[in-house]
Amino acid sequence: MSLKKASTKAGGMPSVQSTLKHVLQSHKAGANIKNLLNVNQQSKGFDCPGCAWGDSKEGVFQFCENGAKAIAWESTNKQIGADFFAQYSVTQLMKQSDYWLEYQGRIEEPLRYNPQTDHYEAIPWQQAYQIIAQKLNSLENPNQAEFYTSGRASNEVSYLYQLFGRLYGTNNFPDCSNMCHEASGVALNEVIGVGKGTVILDDFDHADAILVFGQNPGTNHPRMMNTLRKAAKRGCKILSFNNLKEVALKKFASPQDPIELLTSKATTISHAYFTPRLGGDMAVIRGIVKCLLTDFPDRIDHQFIKQHTANLTDYLNAVKQTTWSQITEQSGLAQTEIAQAAKTIAEAPNVICTWAMGITQHKHSVDTIKEIVNLQLLTGNIGKKGAGLCPVRGHSNVQGNRTMGINEKPTAEFITTLANFYNVELPYTAGHNVHYALKSLTEKNSKMLICLGGNIAAAAPDTQYTYQALQQSELSIQISTKLNRSHLQIGQAALILPCLGRTEQDKQKSGLQHITVEDTFSMVHASQGNTPVTLKDVQSEVSIIAHIAHATLQNSPVDWLSLTNNYDDIRELIAKTIKGFTNFNQRLNAPGGFHLTNSAHQLQWQTVNNKANFSASQLPASIFPNQIHTQIDKQTLPVLTLQTLRSHDQYNTTIYGMDDRYRGIFNKRNIVLINQKDAKKLKVKAGDLVSLTSIWSDNITRKVDGFEIVFYDIPRGNAAAYYPETNPLIPIDSFGDDSYTPTSKSIAIVIEKSVNHIKT
Ligand SMILES: Nc1nc2c(c(=O)[nH]1)N[C@H]1C(S)=C(S)[C@@H](COP(=O)(O)OP(=O)(O)OC[C@H]3O[C@@H](n4cnc5c(=O)[nH]c(N)nc54)[C@H](O)[C@@H]3O)O[C@H]1N2
Ligand SMILES: Nc1nc2c(c(=O)[nH]1)N[C@H]1C(S)=C(S)[C@@H](COP(=O)(O)OP(=O)(O)OC[C@H]3O[C@@H](n4cnc5c(=O)[nH]c(N)nc54)[C@H](O)[C@@H]3O)O[C@H]1N2
Ligand SMILES: [Mo]
C-alpha cells in the first residue's frame, strides 16, 4: 500500500532531503549546487524559474525545493536528438507518459517531422527558418497564425515576439495566463485601473492580517512560506481559505532555520483555517463584509471611501440583498466562522489579500476578485504600507510577458506607441486567447501555431478537443527545452526548435548576455545563466525569434539579427516603447533591480471615472452543478464538483515524480480525493478504482478511468484530482465569465466504479 501518513508540517528536513535528491539525480551535482547558490542572487545569478514570488533583499540565500527541482530538471545531462527520434515514431511516443517524455532529457538539435516515416529528423536551423517564413508569407491573412507564449519567456524575447507578431499583422497572442491569472488582470484592471497586485514584498513585514485565498504555497510558492512564517512569528494573523487542509498553511518548518530543521518544531502559520466549498469564496467575502457592516461599523474607512471610490451605494444594496442562508449555503462555512474572520480583519489596521488558482479558475472568478477588492476598499486597505492586493503569479515571468505586450487585447495606447516609434501600421483589433485559438484551429480558420515554450496540448482543457484542434494545424512550431505532448500533436508539418534554459550561459557576439524578468511584486531584475552549454546545437530564444522575424518580414523597421548581438539593444527599444522602462539598462544595476510604479498603490485610479470602483455583483445563482443528481445507465448518481490541482512533484505539465508528500500520497497520480461520507453514499471504499465522467450540456462523453479513491478532509460534494491527467474532463466551453479561463476548479462530475481497470 503506497498511502503513507500525511505530514503534519511542511518544509523542514524532508524538504532539504528532497532538494538534495533532485540536485543529485540529474547527474550534474556540482553544477546544480553552484546553480542553487546563484539562484535569485541579483547581479551574478539567475532568476529562479520555479515561481514568480519576489526575493528578499537581505541577501539571504533562499533555496527551495521548487527551485531545486526546476534547476535539476533543466540541467540534466541526458540529451535527445535525431538518433532518439529515429528510434521512436511519433505514434510510439504518444503511448508514453508525460513523465517519460520529459525524462528523456534536453532536446539538442532542431527537428522536423517527416509525415512519410512518422519520425522527427534533424534539420539545419536556416532551413527551419525558411519553412516558417514561407508558411507565414503564404497565409491569406495574418490572423491565421497563432503565437502562444508560456510564462517563463524573458522580457527581451517576449518583446521581440509580440513586435514580430504585430509587424506580421496579428494580435493572436494566446498565452498560459489565459488559463491562469487572467481573471485577476480583467477584474483589477476594471476596478482599480491596473491589472497587477498593489503590494511589494516589504508590505508583508508590516501587515497585521494576511488572507490567503485558494492557493497552496507550500508546494507552489515555497519562498512565500518564509514570508508567511516570518509574519506569523511576529504575530500577524494569517487566515487561510482553502478547499483542502493544506499542510504548509497549517505548520511550516523553515529549511533555513537550524532549530526548526533539526527538531520537530514548526511555526504555526494559520491563525484560523477555513475550508469553503469550491467556488464559495465570493460568498465568504460577502459574509465578512456583512459582519463588518453590522458588527464593526467603525472599521469602515469612510475617509478612504469618500476620497477614492465610487459605487458604494449600489454595493451596499447588493450586500443587503444577499441573505445569510445564501452565504452559508454557497460558502459551506457557518456564520460564526465568517464572523470570526471578520473580527480578525476588523482588529487589523493593515490587511493583505493574496490569491491564486483556487480563486481564478471558476466561472465567476472575475466577480470573486472584485469582491476581494470590495473588501479592501471598504476597509481602506489599498495604497498604504502593509496592505493591498496580491494575486500570486505562477510562472516566473508571466507578469513580465504581459508588460511586454503578450496580450491579445492590447490597449490602443500600447499599439499607437509602438506604431509611432517604428513608423508602421499595426493591428488594433483584438486577437485570440487560448480558447479562441483552439476554436479557430478546429474550424481551420487558423492554420499555424508557434509556441514560445509551454505545453499547450497538455495544459489546455478538454484534451480530446485540444488534440484535435492542434492536429488541424498546417504547421506547428514548438520552441522548447524538453520533449512534451505538444510536439506529438501534428497536423501537416511540425518543427521543434530547441532553446537554452535560464540556467545556461547565453553567449552572443558582445559576450555573455543577461535577460530580465518581472516578479509578482512588479520588481524587474536581471538574470544571467552560468552553466556552460553542452547541448549540440541549440539557440537562445531571442536568437530564434529574431531569426524567424528576419526570415519572414521584408522591409522591416527592425534590424532583427543585430539585436541578438547585445540584448542591451533590445532593452533600449523596450525603454523607448514600454511605459515605466526609461533608462532600463542603467536601472538594472541597482541591487534587486527596480520597481515598476503601480498607479493603484499610489492611489491613482486609471479607470473610466478615475476612481476605484466598488462592484455590485450578485452572488452566482448557484455554485453547484446544474443538477444535484444525474441519470447514467438508468442509475441515479450524485453529481460532485471536481477541482484539478498540482501535486508536490510536478511543475504544471512537467511531472518530476509520483509523490505528493504533504498530502500523504505516494507513488501514484491517478487518484481522486473525496470525503469519506460521500464515498459511503457512492458505495466506494478507499483504494477502489473509479471512473470520472463530466456532466456538460453537449452530448460528448468526457471520461477518465482507473482513478483510485483516496479519503480526504474536503467539504462534502467536492472532489480533487491532479492536472493534467483530468484535463480531458473540462469542457472547452466551460470557462470563466469575461476571463475565458477554463473552470479547472469546478467541473461537475459523477464517479462510478471502474469496470475494466485492475489495480497495478
Ligand atoms: N512546484 C510547483 N510550483 C508551481 C507550479 C507547479 O505546478 N509546481 N505552477 C506554477 C503556476 S503556473 C501557478 S499558476 C501556481 C499555482 O499555484 P496554486 O494556485 O497554489 O496551484 P494549485 O495546485 O492549482 O492549487 C490551488 C489551491 O487552491 C485550493 N482551491 C481550489 N479551489 C478552491 C476554491 O474554490 N476555494 C478555495 N478557497 N480554495 C480552492 C486548492 O485546494 C489548492 O490548495 O504555482 C506556480 N508554482
Ligand atoms: N486542469 C488544469 N489545467 C491547467 C491548470 C490547472 O490548475 N488545472 N493550470 C493552468 C496554468 S495556471 C498554467 S500557467 C498552464 C501552464 O501551461 P504551459 O505554460 O503551457 O505549460 P508548462 O507545463 O509550464 O510547460 C512546460 C514545457 O515548457 C518547456 N520549457 C521549459 N522551460 C523552458 C524554457 O526556458 N524555454 C522554453 N522555450 N521552453 C521551456 C518544456 O518543453 C516543458 O515541457 O496550465 C494551465 N492548465
Ligand atoms: Mo499558472
Coordinates of N, CA, C and O and ligand atoms in Angstrom, one line a residue, residues 176-177 179-181 357 361 393-395 398 646 651-652 723, ligand 3:
C176 N -0.3 31.3 -21.6 CA -0.6 30.4 -20.4 C -1.5 31.2 -19.4 O -2.3 30.7 -18.7
S177 N -1.3 32.5 -19.4 CA -2.0 33.4 -18.5 C -3.5 33.3 -18.7 O -4.3 33.5 -17.8
M179 N -5.1 30.8 -19.0 CA -5.6 29.6 -18.2 C -5.3 29.7 -16.8 O -5.4 28.8 -16.0
C180 N -4.7 30.9 -16.4 CA -4.1 31.1 -15.1 C -4.7 32.3 -14.3 O -5.8 32.2 -13.7
H181 N -4.0 33.4 -14.4 CA -4.5 34.6 -13.6 C -5.3 35.6 -14.5 O -5.4 36.8 -14.1
M357 N -4.9 30.0 -7.9 CA -5.8 29.3 -8.8 C -7.1 28.9 -8.2 O -8.1 28.7 -8.9
Q361 N -9.9 30.1 -11.3 CA -10.3 29.1 -12.3 C -11.7 28.6 -12.1 O -12.0 27.4 -12.0
R393 N 1.4 35.2 -8.7 CA 1.6 34.7 -10.1 C 2.3 33.4 -10.1 O 3.0 33.1 -9.1
G394 N 2.1 32.6 -11.2 CA 2.7 31.3 -11.2 C 4.1 31.3 -11.9 O 5.1 31.4 -11.2
H395 N 4.1 31.2 -13.2 CA 5.3 31.2 -14.0 C 6.2 32.4 -13.6 O 5.6 33.5 -13.4
V398 N 5.5 35.4 -16.0 CA 4.2 35.6 -16.7 C 3.8 37.0 -16.6 O 3.1 37.6 -17.5
R646 N -2.3 20.8 -8.5 CA -1.0 20.3 -8.7 C -0.6 19.4 -7.5 O -0.9 19.7 -6.4
Y651 N 5.7 20.4 -12.0 CA 5.6 21.8 -12.4 C 4.7 21.9 -13.6 O 5.1 21.6 -14.7
N652 N 3.5 22.3 -13.3 CA 2.4 22.3 -14.4 C 2.4 20.9 -15.1 O 2.2 19.9 -14.5
Y723 N -4.1 17.7 -12.2 CA -3.9 18.2 -13.5 C -2.5 17.7 -14.0 O -1.7 17.6 -13.1
Ligands
MO3 MO -0.2 29.5 -13.9

